[in-house]
Amino acid sequence: HGQKTYNGVAILSKFPMEEAERGLPGLEDTQARYAEAVVSLPGRALRVANVYVPNGESPSSEKWGYKMRFYDALIAHAESWKLYDEPIVLGGDFNCAPFPADTYDPLRQDGSTCYHPAERAKLRTLFFSQRLMDAFRLIRPEDRGAYSWWDYRGGSFQNNTGMRIDHLLL
């Protein structure tokens, strides 16, 4: 589900897929930011979703409201998963570091985009309301310095001053 030179998400499986959806239910959105399908594994089904949460630009921008509405729609849609008797995998770019260990400097970054209390609360609500577990944290619960995003300016990658904003939730 993509937009030329802009947004896009995809699900690829070597097993058959059913019930493929493009777009986040409950959110009128022309941007390609959500895809979901049921993968038919031998003997069971697995619901898989890929998300690309808007960045939000800054808490004072109009794009921030879009990011908050997107999270609200994602949380509401995730409630429907409780109706299914199947495991869930939700992965993608959440544009949010939910916990202090997910950013190189939580005190300095607090209140900035991708580490703002409002977006952390939304992502944590998704985690806890659906009892989702962060696959990375299951394996490496205390690991600091393992990031998925670095600012392209100022040597952030070389200095490992990044954030973990991409997640695989189970």
CSV table of N, CA and C in Angstrom, one decimal:
chain,number,residue,atom,x,y,z
A,1,HIS,N,0.9,-1.2,0.0
A,1,HIS,CA,0.0,0.0,0.0
A,1,HIS,C,0.9,1.2,0.0
A,2,GLY,N,1.0,1.9,-1.1
A,2,GLY,CA,2.0,2.9,-1.2
A,2,GLY,C,1.6,4.2,-2.0
A,3,GLN,N,2.4,5.2,-1.8
A,3,GLN,CA,2.2,6.5,-2.5
A,3,GLN,C,3.5,6.7,-3.2
A,4,LYS,N,3.5,7.1,-4.4
A,4,LYS,CA,4.7,7.4,-5.2
A,4,LYS,C,5.5,8.5,-4.4
A,5,THR,N,6.8,8.1,-4.2
A,5,THR,CA,7.8,9.0,-3.6
A,5,THR,C,7.4,9.5,-2.2
A,6,TYR,N,6.5,8.8,-1.5
A,6,TYR,CA,6.0,9.4,-0.2
A,6,TYR,C,5.9,8.3,0.8
A,7,ASN,N,4.7,7.9,1.2
A,7,ASN,CA,4.5,6.9,2.3
A,7,ASN,C,4.3,5.5,1.7
A,8,GLY,N,4.4,4.5,2.5
A,8,GLY,CA,4.1,3.2,2.0
A,8,GLY,C,4.4,2.1,3.1
A,9,VAL,N,3.5,1.1,3.1
A,9,VAL,CA,3.7,0.0,4.0
A,9,VAL,C,3.4,-1.3,3.2
A,10,ALA,N,4.0,-2.4,3.6
A,10,ALA,CA,3.8,-3.7,2.9
A,10,ALA,C,3.9,-4.8,3.8
A,11,ILE,N,3.2,-5.9,3.4
A,11,ILE,CA,3.3,-7.2,4.1
A,11,ILE,C,3.6,-8.2,3.0
A,12,LEU,N,4.7,-9.0,3.3
A,12,LEU,CA,5.1,-10.0,2.4
A,12,LEU,C,5.1,-11.3,3.1
A,13,SER,N,4.6,-12.3,2.5
A,13,SER,CA,4.5,-13.6,3.2
A,13,SER,C,4.7,-14.8,2.2
A,14,LYS,N,5.4,-15.8,2.6
A,14,LYS,CA,5.5,-17.0,1.8
A,14,LYS,C,4.3,-17.9,2.0
A,15,PHE,N,3.4,-17.5,2.8
A,15,PHE,CA,2.2,-18.3,3.1
A,15,PHE,C,1.0,-17.4,2.5
A,16,PRO,N,-0.1,-18.1,2.2
A,16,PRO,CA,-1.3,-17.3,1.6
A,16,PRO,C,-1.8,-16.3,2.6
A,17,MET,N,-2.3,-15.2,2.1
A,17,MET,CA,-2.8,-14.1,2.9
A,17,MET,C,-4.3,-13.9,2.5
A,18,GLU,N,-5.1,-13.6,3.5
A,18,GLU,CA,-6.5,-13.3,3.4
A,18,GLU,C,-6.8,-12.0,4.1
A,19,GLU,N,-8.0,-11.5,3.9
A,19,GLU,CA,-8.6,-10.4,4.6
A,19,GLU,C,-7.6,-9.2,4.5
A,20,ALA,N,-7.0,-9.0,3.4
A,20,ALA,CA,-6.0,-7.8,3.3
A,20,ALA,C,-6.8,-6.5,3.3
A,21,GLU,N,-6.3,-5.6,4.1
A,21,GLU,CA,-6.9,-4.3,4.3
A,21,GLU,C,-5.8,-3.2,4.0
A,22,ARG,N,-6.2,-2.2,3.3
A,22,ARG,CA,-5.3,-1.0,3.1
A,22,ARG,C,-5.9,0.2,3.8
A,23,GLY,N,-5.2,0.9,4.6
A,23,GLY,CA,-5.7,2.0,5.3
A,23,GLY,C,-6.2,1.6,6.7
A,24,LEU,N,-6.1,2.5,7.6
A,24,LEU,CA,-6.5,2.3,9.0
A,24,LEU,C,-8.0,2.5,9.1
A,25,PRO,N,-8.7,1.4,9.5
A,25,PRO,CA,-10.1,1.6,9.7
A,25,PRO,C,-10.4,2.7,10.8
A,26,GLY,N,-11.4,3.5,10.5
A,26,GLY,CA,-11.8,4.5,11.4
A,26,GLY,C,-11.1,5.8,11.3
A,27,LEU,N,-10.2,5.9,10.3
A,27,LEU,CA,-9.5,7.2,10.0
A,27,LEU,C,-9.6,7.5,8.5
A,28,GLU,N,-10.2,8.6,8.2
A,28,GLU,CA,-10.2,9.0,6.8
A,28,GLU,C,-8.9,9.6,6.5
A,29,ASP,N,-8.2,8.9,5.6
A,29,ASP,CA,-6.8,9.2,5.4
A,29,ASP,C,-6.4,8.8,4.0
A,30,THR,N,-5.8,9.7,3.3
A,30,THR,CA,-5.4,9.4,1.9
A,30,THR,C,-3.9,9.0,1.9
A,31,GLN,N,-3.3,9.0,3.0
A,31,GLN,CA,-1.9,8.6,3.1
A,31,GLN,C,-1.8,7.1,3.3
A,32,ALA,N,-0.8,6.5,2.7
A,32,ALA,CA,-0.6,5.0,2.7
A,32,ALA,C,0.3,4.7,3.9
A,33,ARG,N,-0.4,4.5,5.1
A,33,ARG,CA,0.3,4.3,6.4
A,33,ARG,C,-0.1,3.1,7.1
A,34,TYR,N,-1.0,2.2,6.6
A,34,TYR,CA,-1.4,1.1,7.3
A,34,TYR,C,-1.8,-0.1,6.4
A,35,ALA,N,-1.4,-1.3,6.7
A,35,ALA,CA,-1.8,-2.5,6.0
A,35,ALA,C,-2.0,-3.6,7.0
A,36,GLU,N,-3.0,-4.4,6.7
A,36,GLU,CA,-3.2,-5.6,7.6
A,36,GLU,C,-3.7,-6.7,6.8
A,37,ALA,N,-3.3,-7.9,7.2
A,37,ALA,CA,-3.7,-9.2,6.6
A,37,ALA,C,-3.7,-10.3,7.5
A,38,VAL,N,-4.4,-11.4,7.2
A,38,VAL,CA,-4.3,-12.6,7.9
A,38,VAL,C,-3.5,-13.6,7.1
A,39,VAL,N,-2.4,-14.1,7.7
A,39,VAL,CA,-1.5,-15.0,7.1
A,39,VAL,C,-2.0,-16.4,7.5
A,40,SER,N,-2.2,-17.3,6.5
A,40,SER,CA,-2.7,-18.7,6.8
A,40,SER,C,-1.4,-19.6,6.9
A,41,LEU,N,-1.1,-19.8,8.1
A,41,LEU,CA,0.0,-20.7,8.5
A,41,LEU,C,-0.5,-22.1,8.6
A,42,PRO,N,0.3,-23.1,8.4
A,42,PRO,CA,-0.2,-24.5,8.6
A,42,PRO,C,-0.8,-24.7,10.0
A,43,GLY,N,-2.1,-24.9,10.1
A,43,GLY,CA,-2.7,-25.2,11.3
A,43,GLY,C,-3.2,-24.0,12.1
A,44,ARG,N,-2.9,-22.8,11.7
A,44,ARG,CA,-3.4,-21.6,12.4
A,44,ARG,C,-3.3,-20.3,11.5
A,45,ALA,N,-3.9,-19.3,12.0
A,45,ALA,CA,-3.9,-18.0,11.3
A,45,ALA,C,-3.1,-17.0,12.2
A,46,LEU,N,-2.4,-16.1,11.5
A,46,LEU,CA,-1.7,-15.0,12.2
A,46,LEU,C,-2.1,-13.7,11.6
A,47,ARG,N,-2.5,-12.8,12.4
A,47,ARG,CA,-2.9,-11.4,11.9
A,47,ARG,C,-1.6,-10.6,11.9
A,48,VAL,N,-1.3,-9.9,10.8
A,48,VAL,CA,-0.1,-9.1,10.7
A,48,VAL,C,-0.5,-7.7,10.2
A,49,ALA,N,0.1,-6.7,10.8
A,49,ALA,CA,-0.2,-5.4,10.4
A,49,ALA,C,1.1,-4.6,10.4
A,50,ASN,N,1.2,-3.7,9.4
A,50,ASN,CA,2.4,-2.8,9.2
A,50,ASN,C,1.9,-1.4,9.3
A,51,VAL,N,2.6,-0.6,10.1
A,51,VAL,CA,2.2,0.8,10.3
A,51,VAL,C,3.3,1.7,10.1
A,52,TYR,N,3.0,2.9,9.6
A,52,TYR,CA,3.9,4.0,9.5
A,52,TYR,C,3.2,5.3,10.1
A,53,VAL,N,3.4,5.4,11.4
A,53,VAL,CA,2.8,6.5,12.1
A,53,VAL,C,3.4,7.9,11.6
A,54,PRO,N,2.5,8.9,11.4
A,54,PRO,CA,3.1,10.2,11.0
A,54,PRO,C,4.1,10.7,12.0
A,55,ASN,N,5.0,11.5,11.5
A,55,ASN,CA,6.1,12.0,12.4
A,55,ASN,C,5.5,13.1,13.3
A,56,GLY,N,4.6,13.9,12.9
A,56,GLY,CA,4.0,14.9,13.7
A,56,GLY,C,4.7,16.3,13.6
A,57,GLU,N,5.9,16.3,13.0
A,57,GLU,CA,6.7,17.5,12.8
A,57,GLU,C,7.1,18.2,14.2
A,58,SER,N,6.2,18.8,14.9
A,58,SER,CA,6.4,19.4,16.2
A,58,SER,C,5.1,19.5,16.9
A,59,PRO,N,5.1,19.5,18.2
A,59,PRO,CA,3.9,19.6,19.0
A,59,PRO,C,3.0,20.8,18.7
A,60,SER,N,3.6,21.8,18.1
A,60,SER,CA,2.8,23.0,17.8
A,60,SER,C,2.3,23.1,16.4
A,61,SER,N,2.5,22.0,15.6
A,61,SER,CA,2.1,22.0,14.2
A,61,SER,C,0.8,21.3,14.0
A,62,GLU,N,0.1,21.6,12.8
A,62,GLU,CA,-1.1,20.9,12.5
A,62,GLU,C,-0.8,19.4,12.3
A,63,LYS,N,0.4,19.0,11.9
A,63,LYS,CA,0.7,17.6,11.7
A,63,LYS,C,0.7,16.8,13.0
A,64,TRP,N,0.9,17.5,14.1
A,64,TRP,CA,0.9,16.9,15.4
A,64,TRP,C,-0.5,16.3,15.7
A,65,GLY,N,-1.5,17.1,15.4
A,65,GLY,CA,-2.9,16.7,15.6
A,65,GLY,C,-3.2,15.4,14.8
A,66,TYR,N,-2.7,15.4,13.5
A,66,TYR,CA,-2.9,14.2,12.7
A,66,TYR,C,-2.2,13.0,13.3
A,67,LYS,N,-1.0,13.2,13.9
A,67,LYS,CA,-0.3,12.1,14.5
A,67,LYS,C,-1.2,11.6,15.7
A,68,MET,N,-1.7,12.5,16.5
A,68,MET,CA,-2.5,12.0,17.7
A,68,MET,C,-3.8,11.3,17.2
A,69,ARG,N,-4.5,11.8,16.2
A,69,ARG,CA,-5.7,11.2,15.6
A,69,ARG,C,-5.3,9.8,15.1
A,70,PHE,N,-4.2,9.7,14.4
A,70,PHE,CA,-3.7,8.4,13.9
A,70,PHE,C,-3.6,7.4,15.0
A,71,TYR,N,-2.9,7.8,16.1
A,71,TYR,CA,-2.7,6.9,17.3
A,71,TYR,C,-4.1,6.5,17.8
A,72,ASP,N,-5.0,7.5,18.0
A,72,ASP,CA,-6.3,7.2,18.5
A,72,ASP,C,-7.0,6.1,17.6
A,73,ALA,N,-7.0,6.3,16.3
A,73,ALA,CA,-7.6,5.3,15.4
A,73,ALA,C,-6.9,4.0,15.5
A,74,LEU,N,-5.6,3.9,15.6
A,74,LEU,CA,-4.9,2.7,15.8
A,74,LEU,C,-5.3,2.0,17.1
A,75,ILE,N,-5.4,2.7,18.1
A,75,ILE,CA,-5.8,2.1,19.4
A,75,ILE,C,-7.2,1.6,19.3
A,76,ALA,N,-8.1,2.3,18.7
A,76,ALA,CA,-9.5,1.9,18.6
A,76,ALA,C,-9.6,0.7,17.7
A,77,HIS,N,-8.9,0.7,16.6
A,77,HIS,CA,-8.9,-0.5,15.7
A,77,HIS,C,-8.3,-1.7,16.4
A,78,ALA,N,-7.3,-1.6,17.2
A,78,ALA,CA,-6.7,-2.7,17.9
A,78,ALA,C,-7.7,-3.4,18.8
A,79,GLU,N,-8.7,-2.7,19.3
A,79,GLU,CA,-9.7,-3.3,20.1
A,79,GLU,C,-10.4,-4.4,19.4
A,80,SER,N,-10.6,-4.3,18.0
A,80,SER,CA,-11.3,-5.3,17.2
A,80,SER,C,-10.5,-6.6,17.2
A,81,TRP,N,-9.2,-6.5,17.5
A,81,TRP,CA,-8.4,-7.7,17.5
A,81,TRP,C,-8.8,-8.7,18.6
A,82,LYS,N,-9.4,-8.2,19.6
A,82,LYS,CA,-9.8,-9.0,20.7
A,82,LYS,C,-10.9,-10.0,20.3
A,83,LEU,N,-11.5,-9.7,19.2
A,83,LEU,CA,-12.6,-10.6,18.7
A,83,LEU,C,-12.0,-11.9,18.0
A,84,TYR,N,-10.8,-11.8,17.7
A,84,TYR,CA,-10.2,-12.9,16.9
A,84,TYR,C,-9.4,-13.8,17.8
A,85,ASP,N,-9.4,-15.1,17.5
A,85,ASP,CA,-8.6,-16.1,18.2
A,85,ASP,C,-7.3,-16.4,17.4
A,86,GLU,N,-6.5,-15.3,17.3
A,86,GLU,CA,-5.2,-15.5,16.5
A,86,GLU,C,-4.2,-14.6,17.1
A,87,PRO,N,-2.9,-15.0,17.0
A,87,PRO,CA,-1.8,-14.1,17.4
A,87,PRO,C,-1.7,-12.9,16.5
A,88,ILE,N,-1.2,-11.8,17.0
A,88,ILE,CA,-1.0,-10.6,16.3
A,88,ILE,C,0.4,-10.2,16.3
A,89,VAL,N,0.8,-9.7,15.1
A,89,VAL,CA,2.2,-9.1,14.9
A,89,VAL,C,1.9,-7.7,14.3
A,90,LEU,N,2.3,-6.7,15.1
A,90,LEU,CA,2.1,-5.3,14.6
A,90,LEU,C,3.5,-4.7,14.5
A,91,GLY,N,4.0,-4.3,13.4
A,91,GLY,CA,5.3,-3.8,13.2
A,91,GLY,C,5.3,-2.6,12.4
A,92,GLY,N,6.4,-1.8,12.5
A,92,GLY,CA,6.6,-0.7,11.7
A,92,GLY,C,7.3,0.5,12.4
A,93,ASP,N,7.1,1.6,11.7
A,93,ASP,CA,7.7,2.9,12.2
A,93,ASP,C,6.6,3.6,13.0
A,94,PHE,N,6.8,3.6,14.4
A,94,PHE,CA,5.8,4.3,15.2
A,94,PHE,C,6.2,5.7,15.5
A,95,ASN,N,7.3,6.2,15.0
A,95,ASN,CA,7.8,7.5,15.3
A,95,ASN,C,7.6,8.0,16.7
A,96,CYS,N,8.0,7.0,17.6
A,96,CYS,CA,7.9,7.3,19.0
A,96,CYS,C,8.8,6.3,19.8
A,97,ALA,N,9.7,6.9,20.6
A,97,ALA,CA,10.5,6.1,21.6
A,97,ALA,C,9.7,6.0,22.9
A,98,PRO,N,9.1,4.9,23.2
A,98,PRO,CA,8.1,4.9,24.3
A,98,PRO,C,8.7,4.9,25.7
A,99,PHE,N,10.0,4.5,25.9
A,99,PHE,CA,10.6,4.5,27.2
A,99,PHE,C,12.0,5.1,27.2
A,100,PRO,N,12.4,5.6,28.4
A,100,PRO,CA,13.7,6.2,28.5
A,100,PRO,C,14.9,5.5,27.8
A,101,ALA,N,14.9,4.1,27.9
A,101,ALA,CA,16.0,3.3,27.3
A,101,ALA,C,16.0,3.4,25.8
A,102,ASP,N,14.9,3.9,25.2
A,102,ASP,CA,14.8,4.0,23.8
A,102,ASP,C,15.3,5.3,23.2
A,103,THR,N,15.9,6.1,23.9
A,103,THR,CA,16.5,7.3,23.4
A,103,THR,C,17.9,7.6,24.1
A,104,TYR,N,18.8,8.2,23.4
A,104,TYR,CA,20.1,8.4,24.0
A,104,TYR,C,20.1,9.4,25.1
A,105,ASP,N,19.2,10.3,25.2
A,105,ASP,CA,19.2,11.3,26.3
A,105,ASP,C,17.7,11.7,26.6
A,106,PRO,N,17.0,10.9,27.4
A,106,PRO,CA,15.6,11.1,27.7
A,106,PRO,C,15.3,12.5,28.3
A,107,LEU,N,16.2,13.0,29.2
A,107,LEU,CA,16.0,14.3,29.8
A,107,LEU,C,16.0,15.4,28.7
A,108,ARG,N,17.0,15.4,27.9
A,108,ARG,CA,17.2,16.4,26.8
A,108,ARG,C,16.0,16.3,25.8
A,109,GLN,N,15.6,15.1,25.5
A,109,GLN,CA,14.7,14.9,24.4
A,109,GLN,C,13.2,15.0,24.9
A,110,ASP,N,13.0,15.0,26.2
A,110,ASP,CA,11.6,15.0,26.7
A,110,ASP,C,10.9,16.2,26.2
A,111,GLY,N,9.7,16.0,25.6
A,111,GLY,CA,8.9,17.1,25.0
A,111,GLY,C,9.1,17.3,23.5
A,112,SER,N,10.1,16.7,22.9
A,112,SER,CA,10.4,16.8,21.5
A,112,SER,C,9.6,15.8,20.7
A,113,THR,N,9.6,16.0,19.4
A,113,THR,CA,8.9,15.0,18.5
A,113,THR,C,9.6,13.7,18.7
A,114,CYS,N,8.8,12.6,18.7
A,114,CYS,CA,9.2,11.2,18.9
A,114,CYS,C,9.5,10.9,20.3
A,115,TYR,N,9.6,11.8,21.2
A,115,TYR,CA,9.7,11.5,22.7
A,115,TYR,C,8.9,12.5,23.5
A,116,HIS,N,7.7,12.8,23.0
A,116,HIS,CA,6.8,13.8,23.7
A,116,HIS,C,5.9,12.9,24.7
A,117,PRO,N,5.6,13.4,25.9
A,117,PRO,CA,4.8,12.7,26.8
A,117,PRO,C,3.4,12.3,26.2
A,118,ALA,N,2.8,13.1,25.3
A,118,ALA,CA,1.5,12.8,24.8
A,118,ALA,C,1.6,11.6,23.8
A,119,GLU,N,2.7,11.5,23.0
A,119,GLU,CA,2.8,10.4,22.1
A,119,GLU,C,3.2,9.1,22.8
A,120,ARG,N,4.1,9.3,23.8
A,120,ARG,CA,4.5,8.1,24.6
A,120,ARG,C,3.3,7.5,25.3
A,121,ALA,N,2.4,8.4,25.8
A,121,ALA,CA,1.2,7.9,26.4
A,121,ALA,C,0.3,7.1,25.4
A,122,LYS,N,0.2,7.6,24.2
A,122,LYS,CA,-0.6,6.9,23.2
A,122,LYS,C,0.0,5.6,22.9
A,123,LEU,N,1.3,5.5,22.7
A,123,LEU,CA,1.9,4.2,22.3
A,123,LEU,C,1.8,3.2,23.5
A,124,ARG,N,2.0,3.7,24.7
A,124,ARG,CA,1.9,2.9,25.8
A,124,ARG,C,0.5,2.4,26.0
A,125,THR,N,-0.5,3.2,25.7
A,125,THR,CA,-1.9,2.8,25.8
A,125,THR,C,-2.1,1.6,24.8
A,126,LEU,N,-1.6,1.7,23.6
A,126,LEU,CA,-1.6,0.6,22.6
A,126,LEU,C,-1.0,-0.7,23.2
A,127,PHE,N,0.2,-0.5,23.8
A,127,PHE,CA,0.9,-1.7,24.4
A,127,PHE,C,0.0,-2.3,25.4
A,128,PHE,N,-0.4,-1.5,26.4
A,128,PHE,CA,-1.0,-2.1,27.6
A,128,PHE,C,-2.5,-2.5,27.3
A,129,SER,N,-3.2,-1.8,26.5
A,129,SER,CA,-4.6,-2.1,26.3
A,129,SER,C,-4.8,-3.4,25.5
A,130,GLN,N,-3.8,-3.7,24.7
A,130,GLN,CA,-3.8,-4.9,23.9
A,130,GLN,C,-2.9,-6.0,24.4
A,131,ARG,N,-2.2,-5.7,25.5
A,131,ARG,CA,-1.3,-6.6,26.1
A,131,ARG,C,-0.2,-7.0,25.1
A,132,LEU,N,0.2,-6.1,24.3
A,132,LEU,CA,1.3,-6.3,23.3
A,132,LEU,C,2.6,-6.2,24.0
A,133,MET,N,3.5,-7.1,23.5
A,133,MET,CA,4.9,-7.1,24.0
A,133,MET,C,5.8,-6.7,22.9
A,134,ASP,N,6.8,-5.9,23.3
A,134,ASP,CA,7.9,-5.4,22.4
A,134,ASP,C,8.9,-6.6,22.2
A,135,ALA,N,9.0,-7.1,21.0
A,135,ALA,CA,9.8,-8.3,20.7
A,135,ALA,C,11.3,-8.0,21.1
A,136,PHE,N,11.8,-6.8,20.8
A,136,PHE,CA,13.1,-6.4,21.1
A,136,PHE,C,13.4,-6.5,22.6
A,137,ARG,N,12.4,-5.9,23.4
A,137,ARG,CA,12.6,-5.8,24.8
A,137,ARG,C,12.4,-7.2,25.5
A,138,LEU,N,11.7,-8.1,24.8
A,138,LEU,CA,11.6,-9.4,25.4
A,138,LEU,C,13.0,-10.1,25.4
A,139,ILE,N,13.8,-9.8,24.4
A,139,ILE,CA,15.1,-10.4,24.3
A,139,ILE,C,16.2,-9.6,25.0
A,140,ARG,N,16.1,-8.3,24.9
A,140,ARG,CA,17.1,-7.4,25.5
A,140,ARG,C,16.4,-6.3,26.3
A,141,PRO,N,15.9,-6.6,27.5
A,141,PRO,CA,15.1,-5.7,28.3
A,141,PRO,C,15.8,-4.4,28.7
A,142,GLU,N,17.0,-4.4,29.0
A,142,GLU,CA,17.7,-3.3,29.5
A,142,GLU,C,18.6,-2.6,28.5
A,143,ASP,N,18.7,-3.1,27.3
A,143,ASP,CA,19.7,-2.6,26.3
A,143,ASP,C,19.4,-1.1,26.0
A,144,ARG,N,20.5,-0.3,26.2
A,144,ARG,CA,20.5,1.1,25.8
A,144,ARG,C,21.4,1.2,24.6
A,145,GLY,N,21.2,2.1,23.7
A,145,GLY,CA,22.1,2.3,22.6
A,145,GLY,C,21.8,1.5,21.3
A,146,ALA,N,20.7,0.7,21.4
A,146,ALA,CA,20.3,0.0,20.2
A,146,ALA,C,19.1,0.8,19.5
A,147,TYR,N,19.4,1.6,18.6
A,147,TYR,CA,18.5,2.5,18.0
A,147,TYR,C,18.1,2.2,16.6
A,148,SER,N,17.0,2.7,16.1
A,148,SER,CA,16.6,2.4,14.7
A,148,SER,C,16.6,3.7,13.9
A,149,TRP,N,16.8,4.9,14.5
A,149,TRP,CA,16.8,6.2,13.8
A,149,TRP,C,17.8,7.1,14.4
A,150,TRP,N,18.5,7.8,13.5
A,150,TRP,CA,19.5,8.8,13.9
A,150,TRP,C,19.2,10.0,13.0
A,151,ASP,N,19.4,11.2,13.6
A,151,ASP,CA,19.3,12.4,12.8
A,151,ASP,C,20.4,12.4,11.8
A,152,TYR,N,20.2,12.8,10.5
A,152,TYR,CA,21.2,12.8,9.5
A,152,TYR,C,22.2,13.9,9.7
A,153,ARG,N,21.9,14.8,10.6
A,153,ARG,CA,22.9,15.9,10.8
A,153,ARG,C,23.7,15.7,12.0
A,154,GLY,N,24.9,16.3,12.0
A,154,GLY,CA,25.7,16.4,13.2
A,154,GLY,C,26.3,15.1,13.7
A,155,GLY,N,26.5,14.1,12.8
A,155,GLY,CA,27.2,12.9,13.2
A,155,GLY,C,26.4,12.0,14.2
A,156,SER,N,25.1,12.1,14.2
A,156,SER,CA,24.3,11.3,15.1
A,156,SER,C,24.5,9.8,15.0
A,157,PHE,N,24.7,9.3,13.8
A,157,PHE,CA,24.9,7.9,13.6
A,157,PHE,C,26.3,7.5,14.2
A,158,GLN,N,27.3,8.3,13.9
A,158,GLN,CA,28.7,8.0,14.3
A,158,GLN,C,28.8,8.1,15.9
A,159,ASN,N,28.0,9.0,16.5
A,159,ASN,CA,28.0,9.2,17.9
A,159,ASN,C,26.9,8.3,18.6
A,160,ASN,N,26.1,7.6,17.9
A,160,ASN,CA,25.0,6.8,18.4
A,160,ASN,C,24.1,7.6,19.2
A,161,THR,N,23.7,8.8,18.8
A,161,THR,CA,22.7,9.6,19.5
A,161,THR,C,21.4,9.5,18.7
A,162,GLY,N,20.8,8.3,18.9
A,162,GLY,CA,19.6,8.0,18.2
A,162,GLY,C,18.4,7.7,19.1
A,163,MET,N,17.4,7.1,18.4
A,163,MET,CA,16.2,6.7,19.1
A,163,MET,C,15.7,5.4,18.5
A,164,ARG,N,15.0,4.6,19.3
A,164,ARG,CA,14.4,3.4,18.8
A,164,ARG,C,12.9,3.7,18.6
A,165,ILE,N,12.5,4.0,17.4
A,165,ILE,CA,11.2,4.4,17.1
A,165,ILE,C,10.4,3.3,16.2
A,166,ASP,N,11.2,2.3,15.8
A,166,ASP,CA,10.6,1.2,15.0
A,166,ASP,C,10.5,0.0,15.9
A,167,HIS,N,9.3,-0.6,15.9
A,167,HIS,CA,9.0,-1.6,16.8
A,167,HIS,C,8.3,-2.8,16.2
A,168,LEU,N,8.5,-4.0,16.8
A,168,LEU,CA,7.7,-5.2,16.4
A,168,LEU,C,7.0,-5.6,17.7
A,169,LEU,N,5.7,-5.5,17.6
A,169,LEU,CA,4.9,-5.8,18.8
A,169,LEU,C,4.1,-7.1,18.6
A,170,LEU,N,4.1,-7.9,19.6
A,170,LEU,CA,3.5,-9.3,19.6
A,170,LEU,C,2.4,-9.4,20.6
